[in-house]
């Protein structure tokens, strides 16, 4: 639905903005009635009741459901907190609102690279609505008050899923990405992605305080101007990605010059396995998809590689463990799930 094709280093991304309302206790210090009242206030302020496609309380979420959301939304498994935490999901799954979790509201958005800028702007618009009424909680320096220590100051977090197979081939991932920690950015492998698929993410909020507006909060303090925070957080990541894409292209040039035969062999082996395997574990699938995506992106370089076929990138999601369990009776039995994954993969690749 929001997965892109196979010809970009950035596959898709997620944006998140955590906010608290002025003069209110953090949700974990509220009672049940207070949390429900806060949800009503937020629904009204964000005008979600008329626009929500799906909503419900996150009560009784089992491990498989949590893993499903983690796979789908590029996030680590989360602690949903109280059972009365409310999730509101937009049609198309591009945006979501989590009400009275760790913070009063968490605004989320996710999508393909070409949509991320628009989604960041939509988060900023929602934050401005809350800033006007009932007001966003900030400290004396104009920094947003949030529960997550990694989001202190701005409350903003962005994550991009990258495919950097040539850098991984040459063992240059750490060399290229470790310096980004000094810029407040970090990285981790995605699922069982063996280093080829990485998540680049912001580790902390902006150091610059939010510029105060002319309005004042109920407590008499200046209310921070929310304009552009999500967009600026995303821009920080995209600036880093531009450098990484240059490094990836240089590593691919080295592959063409010095590892041509090995590259063709690995891509063809991956293609043959996906077309004929009867059992396919998920780590093996991720490794094969990585090589096939690399082959497609280098197909115009005079290499002898398989012809274009079905889109590969969506398979990373649709054949992931929790997604596979949600669409079948295979359950968590490893052999049955591997057989089903291989059968579905053969159908896609035929």
Coordinates of C-alpha atoms in Angstrom, one line a residue:
X1 CA 0.0 0.0 0.0
X2 CA 2.7 2.5 0.9
X3 CA 5.7 0.3 -0.1
X4 CA 7.8 1.7 -3.0
X5 CA 9.4 -0.1 -5.9
X6 CA 12.8 -1.6 -6.2
X7 CA 15.0 1.3 -7.5
X8 CA 15.7 3.5 -4.5
X9 CA 18.2 3.3 -1.6
X10 CA 15.5 4.7 0.7
X11 CA 12.6 2.2 0.9
X12 CA 10.3 3.9 3.2
X13 CA 10.3 5.9 6.5
X14 CA 8.4 6.7 9.7
X15 CA 7.9 9.9 11.5
X16 CA 6.7 10.3 15.1
X17 CA 5.9 13.3 17.2
X18 CA 5.2 13.0 20.9
X19 CA 3.3 15.9 22.6
X20 CA 1.8 16.7 26.0
X21 CA -0.8 19.3 26.8
X22 CA -0.1 22.2 29.1
X23 CA -1.1 22.0 32.8
X24 CA -1.9 18.2 32.6
X25 CA -0.1 15.3 34.4
X26 CA 1.8 12.7 32.3
X27 CA -0.6 9.9 31.3
X28 CA 1.1 7.3 33.6
X29 CA 0.1 9.6 36.6
X30 CA -3.5 9.8 35.5
X31 CA -6.3 7.6 36.6
X32 CA -8.5 5.7 34.2
X33 CA -11.2 8.4 34.1
X34 CA -8.6 11.1 33.6
X35 CA -7.1 9.3 30.7
X36 CA -10.4 8.9 29.0
X37 CA -11.2 12.6 29.5
X38 CA -7.9 13.5 27.9
X39 CA -8.7 11.3 24.9
X40 CA -12.0 13.2 24.4
X41 CA -10.1 16.5 24.6
X42 CA -7.6 15.3 22.0
X43 CA -10.2 13.8 19.6
X44 CA -12.0 17.1 19.6
X45 CA -8.8 19.2 19.2
X46 CA -7.5 17.1 16.3
X47 CA -11.0 16.6 14.7
X48 CA -10.3 12.8 14.5
X49 CA -13.8 11.5 15.2
X50 CA -15.1 12.3 11.7
X51 CA -11.9 11.3 9.9
X52 CA -10.9 8.1 11.6
X53 CA -11.0 5.0 9.6
X54 CA -10.2 2.6 12.5
X55 CA -9.9 3.2 16.2
X56 CA -9.8 1.0 19.3
X57 CA -8.2 0.5 22.7
X58 CA -4.9 -1.3 22.8
X59 CA -6.2 -3.9 25.3
X60 CA -5.2 -7.5 25.2
X61 CA -2.7 -7.1 22.3
X62 CA -0.8 -10.4 22.1
X63 CA 2.8 -11.0 21.0
X64 CA 1.9 -11.8 17.4
X65 CA -0.1 -8.6 17.0
X66 CA 2.7 -6.5 18.5
X67 CA 5.2 -8.1 16.2
X68 CA 2.8 -7.4 13.2
X69 CA 2.7 -3.7 14.1
X70 CA 6.5 -3.6 14.6
X71 CA 7.1 -5.2 11.2
X72 CA 4.7 -2.9 9.5
X73 CA 5.7 0.4 11.1
X74 CA 9.5 0.2 11.3
X75 CA 9.6 0.2 15.0
X76 CA 11.0 -1.9 17.8
X77 CA 8.4 -3.8 19.9
X78 CA 6.7 -1.3 22.1
X79 CA 5.1 -1.2 25.5
X80 CA 1.6 0.0 24.9
X81 CA 1.2 1.0 28.6
X82 CA -2.4 1.1 29.9
X83 CA -5.1 -1.0 28.3
X84 CA -7.1 2.2 27.7
X85 CA -4.5 3.6 25.3
X86 CA -6.5 4.5 22.1
X87 CA -5.1 4.0 18.6
X88 CA -6.7 5.9 15.8
X89 CA -5.6 4.8 12.3
X90 CA -6.2 6.7 9.1
X91 CA -7.4 5.0 5.9
X92 CA -4.4 3.8 4.0
X93 CA -2.3 3.5 7.2
X94 CA -0.2 6.5 6.4
X95 CA -1.0 8.3 9.7
X96 CA -1.9 7.2 13.2
X97 CA -2.6 8.8 16.5
X98 CA -1.8 7.1 19.8
X99 CA -3.7 8.8 22.7
X100 CA -2.6 8.6 26.3
X101 CA 0.2 6.1 26.0
X102 CA 3.5 7.4 27.5
X103 CA 2.6 10.9 26.4
X104 CA -0.8 12.5 25.9
X105 CA -0.6 12.0 22.1
X106 CA 1.8 10.5 19.7
X107 CA 1.3 11.5 16.1
X108 CA 2.7 9.0 13.6
X109 CA 3.1 8.9 9.8
X110 CA 4.9 6.5 7.5
X111 CA 5.3 6.2 3.7
X112 CA 7.4 5.9 0.7
X113 CA 10.3 8.4 0.1
X114 CA 8.2 10.7 -2.2
X115 CA 5.5 11.1 0.4
X116 CA 7.7 11.7 3.5
X117 CA 7.9 15.5 3.0
X118 CA 4.1 15.8 2.8
X119 CA 3.6 13.6 5.8
X120 CA 6.1 15.6 7.9
X121 CA 4.1 18.8 7.0
X122 CA 0.9 17.1 8.1
X123 CA 2.4 16.3 11.5
X124 CA 3.5 19.9 11.8
X125 CA -0.1 21.0 11.0
X126 CA -1.5 18.7 13.7
X127 CA 1.0 20.0 16.2
X128 CA 0.0 23.6 15.4
X129 CA -3.7 22.7 16.1
X130 CA -2.8 21.5 19.6
X131 CA -0.5 24.4 20.1
X132 CA -3.4 26.8 19.6
X133 CA -5.8 24.9 21.8
X134 CA -5.4 23.6 24.4
X135 CA -1.7 24.3 24.3
X136 CA 1.5 22.2 24.2
X137 CA 3.5 21.8 27.4
X138 CA 7.0 23.3 27.3
X139 CA 9.7 24.0 29.9
X140 CA 11.1 27.4 30.8
X141 CA 13.6 27.3 27.9
X142 CA 10.8 26.6 25.4
X143 CA 11.6 22.9 25.0
X144 CA 8.7 20.4 24.8
X145 CA 8.1 18.2 27.7
X146 CA 7.9 14.5 26.8
X147 CA 8.2 11.3 28.6
X148 CA 10.8 9.6 26.3
X149 CA 14.2 10.9 27.2
X150 CA 15.5 10.4 23.7
X151 CA 12.9 12.9 22.4
X152 CA 13.5 15.6 24.9
X153 CA 13.3 19.1 23.5
X154 CA 11.4 18.6 20.3
X155 CA 9.5 15.3 20.8
X156 CA 10.3 14.4 17.2
X157 CA 11.7 11.2 15.8
X158 CA 12.3 10.1 12.3
X159 CA 13.5 6.7 10.9
X160 CA 14.3 5.7 7.3
X161 CA 14.8 2.2 6.0
X162 CA 17.8 2.0 3.8
X163 CA 19.2 -0.7 1.5
X164 CA 23.0 -0.4 1.3
X165 CA 24.2 -3.8 0.0
X166 CA 27.5 -2.7 -1.6
X167 CA 28.7 -0.9 1.5
X168 CA 27.7 -4.1 3.5
X169 CA 29.6 -6.2 0.8
X170 CA 32.8 -4.3 1.4
X171 CA 32.3 -4.1 5.2
X172 CA 32.1 -0.3 5.1
X173 CA 28.8 0.2 6.9
X174 CA 30.3 1.1 10.3
X175 CA 32.9 3.3 8.6
X176 CA 30.2 5.4 6.9
X177 CA 27.5 5.4 9.6
X178 CA 29.3 5.6 12.9
X179 CA 30.3 9.3 12.4
X180 CA 26.6 10.1 12.2
X181 CA 26.3 9.6 16.0
X182 CA 27.9 13.0 16.4
X183 CA 25.0 14.5 14.5
X184 CA 22.4 12.9 16.9
X185 CA 21.7 10.0 14.4
X186 CA 22.0 6.3 14.8
X187 CA 21.4 3.1 12.9
X188 CA 20.4 -0.5 13.4
X189 CA 19.7 -3.5 11.3
X190 CA 16.1 -4.1 10.2
X191 CA 14.6 -7.4 11.2
X192 CA 17.1 -10.2 10.4
X193 CA 18.6 -8.1 7.6
X194 CA 22.2 -9.1 8.1
X195 CA 23.4 -5.5 7.6
X196 CA 22.1 -4.9 4.0
X197 CA 18.9 -3.3 5.2
X198 CA 19.4 -0.7 7.9
X199 CA 17.2 1.8 9.8
X200 CA 18.7 5.3 10.1
X201 CA 17.0 7.2 12.9
X202 CA 17.2 10.4 14.9
X203 CA 18.4 9.7 18.5
X204 CA 17.6 13.0 20.1
X205 CA 15.5 16.1 19.6
X206 CA 16.9 19.4 18.3
X207 CA 19.2 21.2 20.7
X208 CA 17.7 24.6 19.7
X209 CA 14.7 25.6 21.9
X210 CA 11.4 26.0 20.2
X211 CA 11.0 29.7 19.4
X212 CA 8.2 31.2 21.6
X213 CA 5.1 32.6 20.0
X214 CA 3.0 35.6 21.2
X215 CA 0.4 33.4 22.9
X216 CA 0.8 32.2 26.5
X217 CA -0.2 28.9 28.1
X218 CA -2.6 28.5 30.9
X219 CA 0.3 28.5 33.3
X220 CA 1.5 31.9 31.9
X221 CA 4.5 30.5 30.1
X222 CA 5.3 31.0 26.3
X223 CA 3.9 28.3 24.0
X224 CA 6.5 26.9 21.6
X225 CA 6.0 27.5 17.9
X226 CA 5.5 24.0 16.4
X227 CA 6.1 25.0 12.8
X228 CA 8.5 22.8 10.9
X229 CA 9.8 20.5 13.6
X230 CA 8.9 17.3 11.9
X231 CA 10.1 18.6 8.6
X232 CA 13.4 19.7 10.1
X233 CA 13.9 16.4 11.8
X234 CA 13.3 14.6 8.5
X235 CA 15.7 17.0 6.7
X236 CA 18.5 16.0 9.0
X237 CA 18.1 12.4 8.0
X238 CA 17.8 13.1 4.3
X239 CA 21.0 15.2 4.4
X240 CA 22.8 12.2 5.8
X241 CA 21.2 9.9 3.3
X242 CA 22.5 12.0 0.4
X243 CA 26.1 11.3 1.6
X244 CA 25.4 7.6 2.1
X245 CA 23.9 7.3 -1.4
X246 CA 27.2 8.7 -2.8
X247 CA 29.2 6.2 -0.8
X248 CA 26.9 3.3 -1.9
X249 CA 27.3 4.2 -5.5
X250 CA 31.1 4.3 -5.2
X251 CA 31.0 0.9 -3.5
X252 CA 28.9 -0.4 -6.4
X253 CA 31.4 0.9 -8.9
X254 CA 34.1 -1.1 -7.1
X255 CA 31.9 -4.2 -7.4
X256 CA 31.6 -3.7 -11.2
X257 CA 35.3 -3.3 -11.5
X258 CA 36.6 -5.9 -9.1
X259 CA 33.8 -8.4 -8.2
X260 CA 31.8 -8.6 -11.4
X261 CA 31.6 -12.4 -11.6
X262 CA 30.9 -12.8 -7.9
X263 CA 28.1 -10.3 -8.1
X264 CA 26.5 -12.0 -11.1
X265 CA 26.8 -15.4 -9.3
X266 CA 25.2 -14.2 -6.1
X267 CA 22.3 -12.4 -7.9
X268 CA 21.6 -15.5 -10.1
X269 CA 21.8 -17.9 -7.1
X270 CA 19.3 -15.7 -5.3
X271 CA 17.0 -15.7 -8.3
X272 CA 17.1 -19.4 -8.7
X273 CA 16.5 -20.0 -5.0
X274 CA 13.4 -17.8 -5.0
X275 CA 12.0 -19.4 -8.1
X276 CA 12.5 -23.0 -6.9
X277 CA 12.9 -23.3 -3.1
X278 CA 10.5 -25.5 -1.2
X279 CA 11.5 -24.2 2.2
X280 CA 12.5 -20.5 2.8
X281 CA 13.3 -19.0 6.2
X282 CA 12.9 -15.3 6.7
X283 CA 16.6 -14.4 7.2
X284 CA 17.4 -16.3 3.9
X285 CA 14.6 -14.5 2.1
X286 CA 15.9 -11.1 3.2
X287 CA 19.4 -12.0 2.0
X288 CA 18.0 -13.1 -1.4
X289 CA 15.8 -10.0 -1.8
X290 CA 18.9 -7.8 -1.0
X291 CA 20.9 -9.4 -3.9
X292 CA 17.9 -9.2 -6.3
X293 CA 17.3 -5.6 -5.6
X294 CA 21.0 -4.8 -6.1
X295 CA 20.9 -6.7 -9.4
X296 CA 17.9 -4.7 -10.6
X297 CA 19.6 -1.4 -9.7
X298 CA 22.8 -2.4 -11.5
X299 CA 21.1 -4.1 -14.5
X300 CA 22.1 -1.2 -16.9
X301 CA 25.8 -1.6 -16.2
X302 CA 26.6 -4.3 -18.7
X303 CA 26.2 -7.1 -16.2
X304 CA 24.5 -10.4 -17.1
X305 CA 21.6 -10.3 -14.6
X306 CA 18.0 -11.7 -14.4
X307 CA 15.3 -9.8 -16.2
X308 CA 12.8 -7.6 -14.4
X309 CA 9.9 -9.3 -12.8
X310 CA 7.5 -8.9 -9.9
X311 CA 8.2 -6.1 -7.3
X312 CA 10.6 -7.4 -4.7
X313 CA 10.4 -4.8 -1.9
X314 CA 6.8 -5.6 -0.8
X315 CA 7.8 -9.2 -0.1
X316 CA 10.0 -8.1 2.8
X317 CA 6.8 -7.1 4.5
X318 CA 4.2 -9.5 3.2
X319 CA 6.3 -12.6 3.9
X320 CA 7.6 -11.5 7.3
X321 CA 6.8 -13.8 10.2
X322 CA 3.9 -12.0 11.8
X323 CA 2.4 -11.0 8.4
X324 CA 2.6 -14.6 7.2
X325 CA 0.9 -15.8 10.4
X326 CA -1.9 -13.2 10.0
X327 CA -2.7 -14.4 6.5
X328 CA -2.6 -18.2 7.0
X329 CA -3.1 -21.1 9.4
X330 CA 0.6 -21.9 9.3
X331 CA 1.0 -20.4 12.7
X332 CA 4.4 -20.3 14.3
X333 CA 5.5 -23.8 13.3
X334 CA 8.9 -23.1 11.5
X335 CA 8.6 -25.9 8.9
X336 CA 5.0 -25.0 7.9
X337 CA 5.7 -21.3 7.8
X338 CA 8.9 -21.9 5.7
X339 CA 7.0 -24.1 3.2
X340 CA 4.2 -21.5 2.9
X341 CA 6.7 -18.7 2.4
X342 CA 8.5 -20.6 -0.3
X343 CA 5.2 -21.4 -2.1
X344 CA 4.1 -17.8 -2.0
X345 CA 7.5 -16.7 -3.2
X346 CA 7.5 -19.1 -6.1
X347 CA 4.1 -17.7 -7.2
X348 CA 5.4 -14.2 -7.1
X349 CA 8.6 -15.0 -9.0
X350 CA 7.1 -17.2 -11.7

